mmCIF file with all atom_site columns, C-alpha atoms in Angstrom:
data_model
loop_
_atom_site.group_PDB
_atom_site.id
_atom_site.type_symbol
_atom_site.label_atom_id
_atom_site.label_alt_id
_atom_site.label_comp_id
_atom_site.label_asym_id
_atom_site.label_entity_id
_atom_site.label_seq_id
_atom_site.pdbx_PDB_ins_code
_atom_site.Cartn_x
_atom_site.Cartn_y
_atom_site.Cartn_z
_atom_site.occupancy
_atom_site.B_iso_or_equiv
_atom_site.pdbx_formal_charge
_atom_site.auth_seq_id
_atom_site.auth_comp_id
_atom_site.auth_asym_id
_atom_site.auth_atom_id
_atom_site.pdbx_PDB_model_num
ATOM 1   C CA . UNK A 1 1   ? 0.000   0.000  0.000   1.00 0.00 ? 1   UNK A CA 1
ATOM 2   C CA . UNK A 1 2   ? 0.976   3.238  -0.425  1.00 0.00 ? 2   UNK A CA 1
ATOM 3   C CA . UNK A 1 3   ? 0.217   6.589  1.394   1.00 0.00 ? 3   UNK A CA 1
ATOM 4   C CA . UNK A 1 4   ? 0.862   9.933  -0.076  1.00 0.00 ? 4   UNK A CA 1
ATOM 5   C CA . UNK A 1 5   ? 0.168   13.868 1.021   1.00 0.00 ? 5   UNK A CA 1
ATOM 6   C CA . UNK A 1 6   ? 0.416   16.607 -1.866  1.00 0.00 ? 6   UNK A CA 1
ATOM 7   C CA . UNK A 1 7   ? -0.438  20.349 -1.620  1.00 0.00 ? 7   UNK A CA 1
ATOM 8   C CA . UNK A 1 8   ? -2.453  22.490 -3.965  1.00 0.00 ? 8   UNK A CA 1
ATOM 9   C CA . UNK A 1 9   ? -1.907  26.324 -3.346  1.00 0.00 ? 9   UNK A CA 1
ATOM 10  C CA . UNK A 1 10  ? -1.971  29.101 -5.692  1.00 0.00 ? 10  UNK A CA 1
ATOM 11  C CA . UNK A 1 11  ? 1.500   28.931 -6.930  1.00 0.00 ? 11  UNK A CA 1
ATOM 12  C CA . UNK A 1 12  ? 2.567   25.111 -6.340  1.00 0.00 ? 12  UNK A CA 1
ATOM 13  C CA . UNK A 1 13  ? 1.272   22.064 -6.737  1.00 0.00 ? 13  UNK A CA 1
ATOM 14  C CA . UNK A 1 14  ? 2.964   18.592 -5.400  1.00 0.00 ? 14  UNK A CA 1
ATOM 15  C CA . UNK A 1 15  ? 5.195   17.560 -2.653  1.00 0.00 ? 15  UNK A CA 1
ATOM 16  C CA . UNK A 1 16  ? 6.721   19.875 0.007   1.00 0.00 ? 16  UNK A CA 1
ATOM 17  C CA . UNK A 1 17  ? 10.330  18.501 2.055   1.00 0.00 ? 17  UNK A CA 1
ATOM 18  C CA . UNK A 1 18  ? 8.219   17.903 4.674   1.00 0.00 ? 18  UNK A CA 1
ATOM 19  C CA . UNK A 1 19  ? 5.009   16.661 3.367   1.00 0.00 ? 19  UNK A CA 1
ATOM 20  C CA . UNK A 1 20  ? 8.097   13.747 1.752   1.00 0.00 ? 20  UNK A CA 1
ATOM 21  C CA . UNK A 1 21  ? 9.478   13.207 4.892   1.00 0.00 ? 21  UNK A CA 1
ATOM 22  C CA . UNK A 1 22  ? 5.570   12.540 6.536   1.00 0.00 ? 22  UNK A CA 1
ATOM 23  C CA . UNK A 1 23  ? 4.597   10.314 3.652   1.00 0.00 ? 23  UNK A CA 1
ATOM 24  C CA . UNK A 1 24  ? 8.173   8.470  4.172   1.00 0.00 ? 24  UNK A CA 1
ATOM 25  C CA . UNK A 1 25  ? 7.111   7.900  7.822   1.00 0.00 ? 25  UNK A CA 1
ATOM 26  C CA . UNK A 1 26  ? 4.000   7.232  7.137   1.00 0.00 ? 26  UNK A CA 1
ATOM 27  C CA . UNK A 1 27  ? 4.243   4.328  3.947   1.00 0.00 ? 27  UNK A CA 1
ATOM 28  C CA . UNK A 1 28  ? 7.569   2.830  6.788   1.00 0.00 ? 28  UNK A CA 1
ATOM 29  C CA . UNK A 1 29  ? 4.536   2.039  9.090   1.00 0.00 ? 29  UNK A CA 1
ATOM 30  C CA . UNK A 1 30  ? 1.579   0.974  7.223   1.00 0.00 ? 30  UNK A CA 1
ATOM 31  C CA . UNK A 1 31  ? 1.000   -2.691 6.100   1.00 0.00 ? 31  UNK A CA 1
ATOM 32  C CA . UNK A 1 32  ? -1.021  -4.804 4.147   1.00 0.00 ? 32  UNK A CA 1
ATOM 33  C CA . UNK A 1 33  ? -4.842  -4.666 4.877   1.00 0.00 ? 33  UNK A CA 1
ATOM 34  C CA . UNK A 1 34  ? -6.543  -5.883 1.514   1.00 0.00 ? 34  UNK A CA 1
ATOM 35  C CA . UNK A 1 35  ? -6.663  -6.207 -2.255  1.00 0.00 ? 35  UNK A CA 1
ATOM 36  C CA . UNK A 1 36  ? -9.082  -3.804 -2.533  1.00 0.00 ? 36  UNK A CA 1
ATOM 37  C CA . UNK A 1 37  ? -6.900  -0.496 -2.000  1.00 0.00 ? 37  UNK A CA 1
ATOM 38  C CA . UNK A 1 38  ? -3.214  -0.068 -3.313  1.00 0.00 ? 38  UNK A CA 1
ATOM 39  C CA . UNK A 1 39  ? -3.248  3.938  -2.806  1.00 0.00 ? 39  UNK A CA 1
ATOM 40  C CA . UNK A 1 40  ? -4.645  6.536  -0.891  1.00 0.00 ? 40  UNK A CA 1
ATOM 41  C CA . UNK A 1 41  ? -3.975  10.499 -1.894  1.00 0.00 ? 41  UNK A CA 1
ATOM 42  C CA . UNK A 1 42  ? -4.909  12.685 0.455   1.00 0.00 ? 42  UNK A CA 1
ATOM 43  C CA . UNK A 1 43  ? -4.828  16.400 -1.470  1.00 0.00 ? 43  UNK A CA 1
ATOM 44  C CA . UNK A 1 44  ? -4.109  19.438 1.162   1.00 0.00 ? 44  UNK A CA 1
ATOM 45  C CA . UNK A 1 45  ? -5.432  22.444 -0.524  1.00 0.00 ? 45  UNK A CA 1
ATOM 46  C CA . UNK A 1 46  ? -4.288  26.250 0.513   1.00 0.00 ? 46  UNK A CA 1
ATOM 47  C CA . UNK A 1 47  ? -6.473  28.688 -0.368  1.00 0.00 ? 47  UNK A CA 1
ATOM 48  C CA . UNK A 1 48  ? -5.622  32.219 -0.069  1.00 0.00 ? 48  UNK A CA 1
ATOM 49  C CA . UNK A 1 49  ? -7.165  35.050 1.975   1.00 0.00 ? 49  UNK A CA 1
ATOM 50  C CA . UNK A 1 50  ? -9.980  36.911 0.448   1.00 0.00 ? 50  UNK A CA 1
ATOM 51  C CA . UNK A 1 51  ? -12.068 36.000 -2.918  1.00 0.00 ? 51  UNK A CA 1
ATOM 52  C CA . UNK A 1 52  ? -10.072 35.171 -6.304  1.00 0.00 ? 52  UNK A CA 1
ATOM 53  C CA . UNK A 1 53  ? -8.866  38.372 -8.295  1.00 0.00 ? 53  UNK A CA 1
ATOM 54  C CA . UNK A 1 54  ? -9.555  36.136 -11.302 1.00 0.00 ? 54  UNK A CA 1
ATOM 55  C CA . UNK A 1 55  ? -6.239  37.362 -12.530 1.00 0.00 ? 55  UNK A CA 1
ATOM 56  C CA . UNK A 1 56  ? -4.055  33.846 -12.093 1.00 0.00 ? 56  UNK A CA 1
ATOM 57  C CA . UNK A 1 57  ? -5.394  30.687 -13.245 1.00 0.00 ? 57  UNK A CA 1
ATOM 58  C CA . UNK A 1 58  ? -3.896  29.130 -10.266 1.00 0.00 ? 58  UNK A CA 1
ATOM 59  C CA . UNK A 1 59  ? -5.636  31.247 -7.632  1.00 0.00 ? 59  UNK A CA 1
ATOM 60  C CA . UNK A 1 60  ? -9.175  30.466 -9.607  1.00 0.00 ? 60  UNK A CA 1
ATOM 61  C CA . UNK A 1 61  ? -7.992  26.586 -9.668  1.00 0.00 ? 61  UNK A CA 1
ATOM 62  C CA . UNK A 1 62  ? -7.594  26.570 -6.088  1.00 0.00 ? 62  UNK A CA 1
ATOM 63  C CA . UNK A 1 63  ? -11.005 28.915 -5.138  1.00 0.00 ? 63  UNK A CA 1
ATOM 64  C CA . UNK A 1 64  ? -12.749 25.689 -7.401  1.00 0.00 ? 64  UNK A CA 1
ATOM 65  C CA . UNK A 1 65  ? -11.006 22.768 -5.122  1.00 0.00 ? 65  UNK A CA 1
ATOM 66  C CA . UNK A 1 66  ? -11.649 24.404 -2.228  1.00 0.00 ? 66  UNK A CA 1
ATOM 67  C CA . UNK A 1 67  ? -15.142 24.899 -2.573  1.00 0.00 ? 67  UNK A CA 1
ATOM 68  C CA . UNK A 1 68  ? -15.081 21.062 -3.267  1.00 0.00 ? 68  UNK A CA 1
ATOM 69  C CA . UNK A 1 69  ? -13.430 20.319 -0.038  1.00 0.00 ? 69  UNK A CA 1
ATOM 70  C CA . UNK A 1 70  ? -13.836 17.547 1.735   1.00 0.00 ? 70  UNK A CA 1
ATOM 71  C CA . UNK A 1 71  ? -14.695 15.312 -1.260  1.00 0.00 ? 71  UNK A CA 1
ATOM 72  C CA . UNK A 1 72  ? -13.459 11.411 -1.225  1.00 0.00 ? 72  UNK A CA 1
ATOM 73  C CA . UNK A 1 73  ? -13.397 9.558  -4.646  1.00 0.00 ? 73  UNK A CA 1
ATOM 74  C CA . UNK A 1 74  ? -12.865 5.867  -4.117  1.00 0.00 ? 74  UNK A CA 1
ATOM 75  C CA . UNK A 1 75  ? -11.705 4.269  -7.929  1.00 0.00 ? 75  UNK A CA 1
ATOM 76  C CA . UNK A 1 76  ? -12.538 0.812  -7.209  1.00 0.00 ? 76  UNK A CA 1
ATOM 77  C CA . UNK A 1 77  ? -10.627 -0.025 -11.205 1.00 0.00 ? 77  UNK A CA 1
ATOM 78  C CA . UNK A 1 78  ? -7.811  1.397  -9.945  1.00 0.00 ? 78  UNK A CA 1
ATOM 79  C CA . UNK A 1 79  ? -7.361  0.139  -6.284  1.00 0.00 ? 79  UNK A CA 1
ATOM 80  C CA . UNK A 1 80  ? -6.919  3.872  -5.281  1.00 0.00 ? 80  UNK A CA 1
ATOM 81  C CA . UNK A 1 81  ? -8.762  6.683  -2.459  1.00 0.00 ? 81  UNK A CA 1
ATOM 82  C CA . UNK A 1 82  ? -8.689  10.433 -3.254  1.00 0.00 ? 82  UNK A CA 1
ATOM 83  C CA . UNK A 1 83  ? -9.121  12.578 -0.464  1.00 0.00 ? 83  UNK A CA 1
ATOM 84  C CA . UNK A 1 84  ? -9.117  16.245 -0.840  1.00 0.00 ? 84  UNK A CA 1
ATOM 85  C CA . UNK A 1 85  ? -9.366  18.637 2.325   1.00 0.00 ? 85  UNK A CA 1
ATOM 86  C CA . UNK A 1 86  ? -8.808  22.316 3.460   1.00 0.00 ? 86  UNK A CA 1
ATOM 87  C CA . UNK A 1 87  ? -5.659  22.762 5.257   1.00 0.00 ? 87  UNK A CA 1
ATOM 88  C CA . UNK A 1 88  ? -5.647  25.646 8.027   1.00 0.00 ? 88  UNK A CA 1
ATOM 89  C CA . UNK A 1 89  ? -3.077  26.025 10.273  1.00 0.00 ? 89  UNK A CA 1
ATOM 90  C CA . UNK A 1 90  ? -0.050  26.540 7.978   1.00 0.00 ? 90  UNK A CA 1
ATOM 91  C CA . UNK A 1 91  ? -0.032  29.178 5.466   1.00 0.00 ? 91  UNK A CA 1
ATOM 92  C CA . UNK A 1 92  ? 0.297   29.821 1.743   1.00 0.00 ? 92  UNK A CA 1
ATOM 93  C CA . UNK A 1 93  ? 4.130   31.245 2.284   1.00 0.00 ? 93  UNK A CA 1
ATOM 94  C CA . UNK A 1 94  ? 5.066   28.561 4.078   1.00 0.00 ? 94  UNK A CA 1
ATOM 95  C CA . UNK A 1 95  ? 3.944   25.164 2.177   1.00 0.00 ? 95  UNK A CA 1
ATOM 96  C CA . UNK A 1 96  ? 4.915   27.206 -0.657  1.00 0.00 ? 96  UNK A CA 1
ATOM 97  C CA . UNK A 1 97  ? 8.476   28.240 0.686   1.00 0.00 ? 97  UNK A CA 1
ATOM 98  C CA . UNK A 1 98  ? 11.581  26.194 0.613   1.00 0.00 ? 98  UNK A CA 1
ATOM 99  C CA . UNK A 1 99  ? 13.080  24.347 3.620   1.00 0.00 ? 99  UNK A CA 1
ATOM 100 C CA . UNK A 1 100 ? 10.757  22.504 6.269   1.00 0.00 ? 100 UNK A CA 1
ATOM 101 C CA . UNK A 1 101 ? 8.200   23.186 8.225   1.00 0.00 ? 101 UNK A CA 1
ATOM 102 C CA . UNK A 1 102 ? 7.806   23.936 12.194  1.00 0.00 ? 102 UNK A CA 1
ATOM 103 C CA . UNK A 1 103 ? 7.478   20.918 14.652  1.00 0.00 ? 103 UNK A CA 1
ATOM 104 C CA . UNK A 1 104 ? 3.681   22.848 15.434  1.00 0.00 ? 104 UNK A CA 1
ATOM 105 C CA . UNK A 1 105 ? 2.788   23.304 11.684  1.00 0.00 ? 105 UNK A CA 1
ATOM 106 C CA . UNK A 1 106 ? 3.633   19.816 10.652  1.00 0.00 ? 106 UNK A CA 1
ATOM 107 C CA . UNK A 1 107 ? 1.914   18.792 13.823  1.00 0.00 ? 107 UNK A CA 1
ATOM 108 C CA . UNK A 1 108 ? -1.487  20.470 12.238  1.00 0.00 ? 108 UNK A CA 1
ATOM 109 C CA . UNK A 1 109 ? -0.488  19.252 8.943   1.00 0.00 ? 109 UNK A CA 1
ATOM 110 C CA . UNK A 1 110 ? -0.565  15.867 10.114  1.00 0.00 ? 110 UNK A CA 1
ATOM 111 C CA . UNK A 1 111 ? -4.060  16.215 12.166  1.00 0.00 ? 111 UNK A CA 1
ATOM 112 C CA . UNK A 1 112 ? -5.771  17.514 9.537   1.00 0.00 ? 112 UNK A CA 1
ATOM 113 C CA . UNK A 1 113 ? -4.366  14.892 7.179   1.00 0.00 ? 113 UNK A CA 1
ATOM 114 C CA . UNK A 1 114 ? -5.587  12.405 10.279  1.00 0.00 ? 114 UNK A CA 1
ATOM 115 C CA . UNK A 1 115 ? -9.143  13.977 10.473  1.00 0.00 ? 115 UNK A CA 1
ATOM 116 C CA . UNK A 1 116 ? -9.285  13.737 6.875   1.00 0.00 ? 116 UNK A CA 1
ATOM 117 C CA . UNK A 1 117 ? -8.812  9.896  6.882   1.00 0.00 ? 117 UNK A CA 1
ATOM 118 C CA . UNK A 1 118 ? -11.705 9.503  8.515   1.00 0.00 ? 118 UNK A CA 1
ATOM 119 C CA . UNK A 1 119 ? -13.953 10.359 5.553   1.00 0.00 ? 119 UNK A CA 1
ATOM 120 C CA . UNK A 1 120 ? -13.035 7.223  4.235   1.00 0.00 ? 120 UNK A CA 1
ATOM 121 C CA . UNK A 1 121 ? -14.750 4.737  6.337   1.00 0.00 ? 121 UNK A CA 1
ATOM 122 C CA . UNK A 1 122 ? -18.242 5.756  4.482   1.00 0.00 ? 122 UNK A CA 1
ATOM 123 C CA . UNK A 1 123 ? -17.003 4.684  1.450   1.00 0.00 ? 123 UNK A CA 1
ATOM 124 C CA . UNK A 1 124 ? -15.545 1.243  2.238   1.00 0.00 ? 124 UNK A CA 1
ATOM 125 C CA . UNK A 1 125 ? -17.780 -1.766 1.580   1.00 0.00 ? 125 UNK A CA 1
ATOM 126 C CA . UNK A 1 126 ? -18.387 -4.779 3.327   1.00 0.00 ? 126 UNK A CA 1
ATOM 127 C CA . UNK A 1 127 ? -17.812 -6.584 -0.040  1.00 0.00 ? 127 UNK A CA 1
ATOM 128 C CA . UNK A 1 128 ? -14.296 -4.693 -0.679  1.00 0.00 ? 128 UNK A CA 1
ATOM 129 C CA . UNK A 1 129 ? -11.060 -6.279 0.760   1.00 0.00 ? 129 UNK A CA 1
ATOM 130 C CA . UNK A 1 130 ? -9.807  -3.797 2.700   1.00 0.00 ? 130 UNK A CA 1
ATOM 131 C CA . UNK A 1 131 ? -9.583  -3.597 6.578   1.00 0.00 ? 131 UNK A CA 1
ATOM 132 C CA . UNK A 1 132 ? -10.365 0.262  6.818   1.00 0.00 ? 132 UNK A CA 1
ATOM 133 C CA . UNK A 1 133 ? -10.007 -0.013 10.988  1.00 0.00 ? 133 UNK A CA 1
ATOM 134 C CA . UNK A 1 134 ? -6.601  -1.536 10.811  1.00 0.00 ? 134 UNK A CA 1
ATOM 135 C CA . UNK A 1 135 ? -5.665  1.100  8.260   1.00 0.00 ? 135 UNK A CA 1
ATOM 136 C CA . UNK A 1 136 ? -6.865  3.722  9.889   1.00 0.00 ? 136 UNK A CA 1
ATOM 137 C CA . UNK A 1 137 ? -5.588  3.115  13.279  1.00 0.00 ? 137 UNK A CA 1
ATOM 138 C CA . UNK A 1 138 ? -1.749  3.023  11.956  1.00 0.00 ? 138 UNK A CA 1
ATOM 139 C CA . UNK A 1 139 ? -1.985  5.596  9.729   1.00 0.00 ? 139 UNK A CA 1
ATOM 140 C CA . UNK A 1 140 ? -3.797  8.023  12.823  1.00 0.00 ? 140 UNK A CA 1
ATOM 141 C CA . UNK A 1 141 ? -0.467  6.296  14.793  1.00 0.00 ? 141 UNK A CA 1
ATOM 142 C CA . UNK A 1 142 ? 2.103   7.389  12.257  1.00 0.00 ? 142 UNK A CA 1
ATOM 143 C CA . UNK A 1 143 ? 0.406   10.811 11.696  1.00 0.00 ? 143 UNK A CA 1
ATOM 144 C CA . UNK A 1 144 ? 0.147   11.671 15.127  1.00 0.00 ? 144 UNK A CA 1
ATOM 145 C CA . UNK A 1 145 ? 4.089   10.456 15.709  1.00 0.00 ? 145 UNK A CA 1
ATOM 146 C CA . UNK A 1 146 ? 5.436   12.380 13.026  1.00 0.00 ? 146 UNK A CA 1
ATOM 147 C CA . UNK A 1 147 ? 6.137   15.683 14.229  1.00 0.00 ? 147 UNK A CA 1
ATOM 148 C CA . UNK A 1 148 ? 7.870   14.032 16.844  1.00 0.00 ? 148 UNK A CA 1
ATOM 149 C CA . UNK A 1 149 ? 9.917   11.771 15.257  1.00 0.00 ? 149 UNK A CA 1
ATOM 150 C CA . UNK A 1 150 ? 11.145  14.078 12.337  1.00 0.00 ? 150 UNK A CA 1
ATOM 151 C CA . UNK A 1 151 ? 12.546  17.216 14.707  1.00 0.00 ? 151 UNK A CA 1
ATOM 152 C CA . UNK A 1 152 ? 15.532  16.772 14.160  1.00 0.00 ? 152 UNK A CA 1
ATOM 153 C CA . UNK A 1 153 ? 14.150  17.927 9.522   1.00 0.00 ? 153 UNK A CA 1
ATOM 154 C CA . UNK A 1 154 ? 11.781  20.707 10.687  1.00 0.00 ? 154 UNK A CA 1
ATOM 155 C CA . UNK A 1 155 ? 12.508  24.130 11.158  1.00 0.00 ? 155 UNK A CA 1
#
């Protein structure tokens, strides 16, 4: 299985150093819980302050995911769990910025990533082969250690 956390704000898209060094912590301490589910994506979106200028593409992009937020898509075909969340608690400058994150930000970070997982457990049959409790219960553990565990990478 793997885990993965990537950031949409207005001017980046993708993985931040610390968001890697989560999902490495993360994917070390998750194991196998079913067939059913070989990824889950969990999509922290940034939106700025205020109402969209309308003069960037990227800050109208964002406005459009956030007012999406939370959504869960579940592709059965392809084994795989979107989730897609706001992210408050760390700003646009900063998951945008180079180097890492605070030991408090990541912490946030990595509760609302945590809260987030929680949406999934509507969406997970009976008939699919995947043990959403197990899951869910390392991946809280892992999330909740990470902050923790990677002080010695954070700013």
């Amino acid at each position: 299985m793997d885990f993965c956390i990537v950031n949409a704000a207005k001017l980046m898209h993708g993985q931040h150093a610390t968001t890697m060094l989560v999902n490495d912590h993360v994917n070390a301490r998750l194991s196998n819980y079913g067939s059913a589910v070989k990824d889950v994506c969990v999509e922290l979106v940034y939106p700025s302050r205020g109402k969209p200028a309308g003069t960037s593409r990227f800050e109208t992009e964002i406005y459009r995911l956030a007012a999406s937020c939370p959504r869960v898509t579940f592709r059965r075909e392809q084994r795989r769990i979107d989730v897609r969340v706001l992210c408050r608690g760390v700003g646009v400058r900063r998951i945008c910025g180079d180097g890492h994150l605070t030991r408090a930000e990541t912490a946030v970070l990595a509760g609302t990533v945590s809260a987030a997982l929680e949406l999934i457990r509507p969406r997970i049959k009976p008939a699919d082969k995947f043990d959403v409790e197990a899951f869910l219960t390392d991946a809280r553990d892992a999330l909740t250690g990470s902050a923790s565990a990677l002080r010695r990478y954070l700013a």
